[in-house]
Coordinates of C-alpha atoms in Angstrom, one line a residue:
X1 CA -117.4 140.5 28.6
X2 CA -120.7 139.2 27.5
X3 CA -121.7 136.6 30.1
X4 CA -123.9 134.8 27.6
X5 CA -121.7 135.0 24.5
X6 CA -118.2 134.0 25.5
X7 CA -118.7 130.4 24.4
X8 CA -120.0 131.4 21.0
X9 CA -117.1 133.9 20.6
X10 CA -114.6 131.3 21.6
X11 CA -116.0 128.8 19.2
X12 CA -116.1 131.2 16.2
X13 CA -112.7 132.6 17.0
X14 CA -111.0 129.2 17.0
X15 CA -112.9 128.1 13.9
X16 CA -111.4 131.2 12.2
X17 CA -107.8 130.5 13.2
X18 CA -107.9 126.7 13.2
X19 CA -105.5 126.0 10.3
X20 CA -103.0 128.8 11.2
X21 CA -103.1 127.7 14.9
X22 CA -102.3 124.1 13.9
X23 CA -99.5 125.2 11.6
X24 CA -97.9 127.1 14.4
X25 CA -98.2 124.4 17.1
X26 CA -97.7 121.2 15.1
X27 CA -94.0 120.9 16.0
X28 CA -93.9 123.3 19.0
X29 CA -93.9 120.6 21.7
X30 CA -90.5 119.4 20.5
X31 CA -88.9 122.6 21.8
X32 CA -90.6 122.5 25.2
X33 CA -88.8 119.9 27.3
X34 CA -90.6 120.8 30.6
X35 CA -94.0 120.3 29.0
X36 CA -92.8 117.0 27.6
X37 CA -91.6 116.0 31.0
X38 CA -94.9 116.9 32.6
X39 CA -96.9 115.0 30.0
X40 CA -94.6 112.0 30.6
X41 CA -95.3 112.1 34.3
X42 CA -99.0 112.4 33.6
X43 CA -98.9 109.3 31.3
X44 CA -97.1 107.4 34.0
X45 CA -99.7 108.4 36.6
X46 CA -102.5 107.2 34.3
X47 CA -100.8 103.8 33.8
X48 CA -100.1 103.5 37.6
X49 CA -103.8 104.2 38.3
X50 CA -104.8 101.3 36.0
X51 CA -105.1 102.9 32.6
X52 CA -108.1 103.6 30.5
X53 CA -109.6 106.5 28.4
X54 CA -108.2 110.0 29.0
X55 CA -109.9 113.2 28.0
X56 CA -107.9 116.1 26.5
X57 CA -110.3 119.0 27.1
X58 CA -109.9 121.9 24.7
X59 CA -107.7 119.7 22.5
X60 CA -107.4 122.2 19.7
X61 CA -105.6 120.6 16.7
X62 CA -104.9 117.4 18.7
X63 CA -101.1 117.7 19.0
X64 CA -101.2 117.0 22.8
X65 CA -103.7 114.2 22.4
X66 CA -101.4 112.6 19.8
X67 CA -98.3 113.0 22.0
X68 CA -100.1 111.3 24.9
X69 CA -101.1 108.5 22.5
X70 CA -97.4 108.1 21.6
X71 CA -96.7 107.6 25.3
X72 CA -99.3 104.7 25.5
X73 CA -102.2 106.7 26.7
X74 CA -105.7 106.0 25.4
X75 CA -106.3 109.7 24.8
X76 CA -109.3 111.3 23.0
X77 CA -109.9 115.0 22.4
X78 CA -112.8 117.3 23.0
X79 CA -113.0 120.9 21.7
X80 CA -115.7 123.5 21.3
X81 CA -114.5 124.5 17.8
X82 CA -115.7 122.3 14.9
X83 CA -112.9 123.8 12.8
X84 CA -110.3 122.6 15.3
X85 CA -111.8 119.2 15.5
X86 CA -111.7 118.9 11.7
X87 CA -108.0 119.8 11.7
X88 CA -107.3 117.3 14.5
X89 CA -109.2 114.5 12.7
X90 CA -107.3 115.3 9.5
X91 CA -103.9 115.4 11.2
X92 CA -104.5 112.3 13.4
X93 CA -107.1 110.1 11.7
X94 CA -106.5 107.1 14.0
X95 CA -107.5 109.1 17.1
X96 CA -110.9 110.1 18.4
X97 CA -112.0 113.8 18.5
X98 CA -115.4 115.2 19.2
X99 CA -117.0 118.6 19.4
X100 CA -118.1 119.5 22.9
X101 CA -117.8 122.1 25.7
X102 CA -116.0 121.5 29.0
X103 CA -118.8 123.5 30.6
X104 CA -121.3 120.8 29.5
X105 CA -119.4 117.6 29.5
X106 CA -121.3 114.5 28.3
X107 CA -119.1 111.9 30.1
X108 CA -120.5 109.1 32.2
X109 CA -119.7 109.2 35.9
X110 CA -116.3 107.6 36.8
X111 CA -115.8 106.7 33.1
X112 CA -112.3 108.2 32.4
X113 CA -108.9 107.3 33.8
X114 CA -107.5 110.8 33.5
X115 CA -108.0 114.3 32.1
X116 CA -106.0 117.3 31.1
X117 CA -106.8 120.9 30.3
X118 CA -103.7 122.4 28.7
X119 CA -104.2 126.1 28.4
X120 CA -107.9 125.7 27.7
X121 CA -109.4 126.8 31.0
X122 CA -107.8 130.2 30.2
X123 CA -110.9 131.1 28.3
X124 CA -113.4 130.0 30.9
X125 CA -114.6 132.8 33.3
X126 CA -113.9 132.5 37.0
X127 CA -117.5 131.8 37.8
X128 CA -117.7 128.8 35.4
X129 CA -114.4 127.1 36.5
X130 CA -115.9 125.3 39.5
X131 CA -118.6 123.9 37.3
X132 CA -116.0 122.5 34.9
X133 CA -114.0 121.0 37.8
X134 CA -117.1 119.5 39.5
X135 CA -118.0 117.8 36.2
X136 CA -114.5 116.5 35.8
X137 CA -114.5 115.2 39.4
X138 CA -117.7 113.2 38.6
X139 CA -116.3 111.9 35.3
X140 CA -113.0 110.8 36.7
X141 CA -112.5 107.5 38.4
X142 CA -111.4 107.7 42.1
X143 CA -107.6 108.2 42.2
X144 CA -107.4 109.3 38.6
X145 CA -105.0 112.1 37.7
X146 CA -105.8 115.6 36.3
X147 CA -103.2 117.9 34.7
X148 CA -104.0 121.6 34.2
X149 CA -101.8 124.2 32.4
X150 CA -102.6 127.9 32.4
X151 CA -101.2 131.5 32.2
X152 CA -100.1 132.9 35.6
X153 CA -101.0 136.4 36.6
X154 CA -104.0 138.6 37.5
X155 CA -106.9 139.9 35.5
X156 CA -108.2 139.3 32.0
X157 CA -107.5 140.7 28.6
X158 CA -109.4 140.6 25.3
X159 CA -107.5 139.0 22.4
X160 CA -108.7 140.4 19.1
X161 CA -106.1 139.1 16.7
X162 CA -103.9 136.1 16.6
X163 CA -102.5 133.1 14.7
X164 CA -101.8 134.3 11.2
X165 CA -103.3 137.8 11.9
X166 CA -106.9 136.5 11.9
X167 CA -109.5 138.3 14.0
X168 CA -110.5 136.8 17.3
X169 CA -112.7 137.7 20.2
X170 CA -111.7 135.7 23.2
X171 CA -110.8 136.7 26.8
X172 CA -107.7 135.3 28.3
X173 CA -107.9 134.9 32.1
X174 CA -104.6 134.8 34.0
X175 CA -104.7 133.2 37.4
X176 CA -102.6 132.4 40.4
X177 CA -101.8 128.8 41.2
X178 CA -103.2 129.2 44.7
X179 CA -106.6 130.1 43.3
X180 CA -106.7 127.2 40.9
X181 CA -105.5 124.8 43.6
X182 CA -108.3 126.1 45.9
X183 CA -110.9 125.5 43.2
X184 CA -109.5 122.0 42.7
X185 CA -109.7 121.1 46.4
X186 CA -113.3 122.4 46.6
X187 CA -114.2 120.1 43.7
X188 CA -112.8 116.9 45.3
X189 CA -109.2 116.9 44.1
X190 CA -106.0 116.5 46.0
X191 CA -103.3 118.8 44.5
X192 CA -100.0 117.0 44.4
X193 CA -97.7 119.4 42.5
X194 CA -97.5 123.0 41.4
X195 CA -94.9 123.8 38.7
X196 CA -94.0 127.3 37.5
X197 CA -92.9 127.8 33.9
X198 CA -90.7 130.7 32.9
X199 CA -91.6 132.6 36.1
X200 CA -89.4 135.6 35.2
X201 CA -90.5 135.8 31.6
X202 CA -93.1 137.9 29.9
X203 CA -95.7 135.0 29.8
X204 CA -95.3 132.8 32.9
X205 CA -97.3 129.7 33.1
X206 CA -98.1 127.0 35.6
X207 CA -98.9 123.3 35.6
X208 CA -100.9 121.6 38.4
X209 CA -101.0 117.9 39.0
X210 CA -104.1 116.8 40.9
X211 CA -105.9 113.6 41.7
X212 CA -109.5 112.9 42.2
X213 CA -110.0 111.9 45.8
X214 CA -111.4 108.4 46.4

C-alpha cells in the first residue's frame, strides 16, 4: 500500500463508482433491520444528549444521512469523493453535504452533537485511525455519541473492482472490535456497546456505540 497515495486512490475510486454505488445502496437499508435499529438507538442518544448537528463521515451517496434526518437528526454528510457528494446532493437536495477527509476534519471543537462512521473507516490505515478518532473527540461535545460500523476480521485486501464492474484501487481493512474499542478509549471515548452482525457469515461486521467522555 502506498502510504502517501491511499487518500487519492480512495477519492478517485469512489468518484468512478459513485452512480453505480448509489444505485445499489439506495434501498438497501430497508432490508437491514439490525442496522435500522442501531441507527434508531443512535438517533435517540443524540436527542437525549441535547440534539444538534451530527456528522456522517464517509457519507457516500447520503442514504444514511437521509435516514437519520428522517429520524429527526440534524445530520450532514462529509465524503472524500466529490462524485459521491454530487450524487448525495442530487438525491437529497434539502440536506447538507460537503467534500472533506476524516483525516483532516475542519470542525470546530465541541461543535457537533454526534458522529458516525458507517463502514468508512475501513479504508483508513491502522496508523491513521487514532488521528481520526482524536479529531472526532475534539469536535464532539462532551457526552455526545459516536457510532462506528466496520468489517470484522484480520488483515487487509486490495479491492480492484466493484459496484457495476468499475475499476477501483482501495484497501479494505478488517479489524477486531477489541482493537477498535482500544483506539476509542485512548482517544477519550467510553465504549458502551459492541454488536456483531452476521458473525457466522462470510462478511461479518460490527457496530460500536461510544460516547465522548466529559
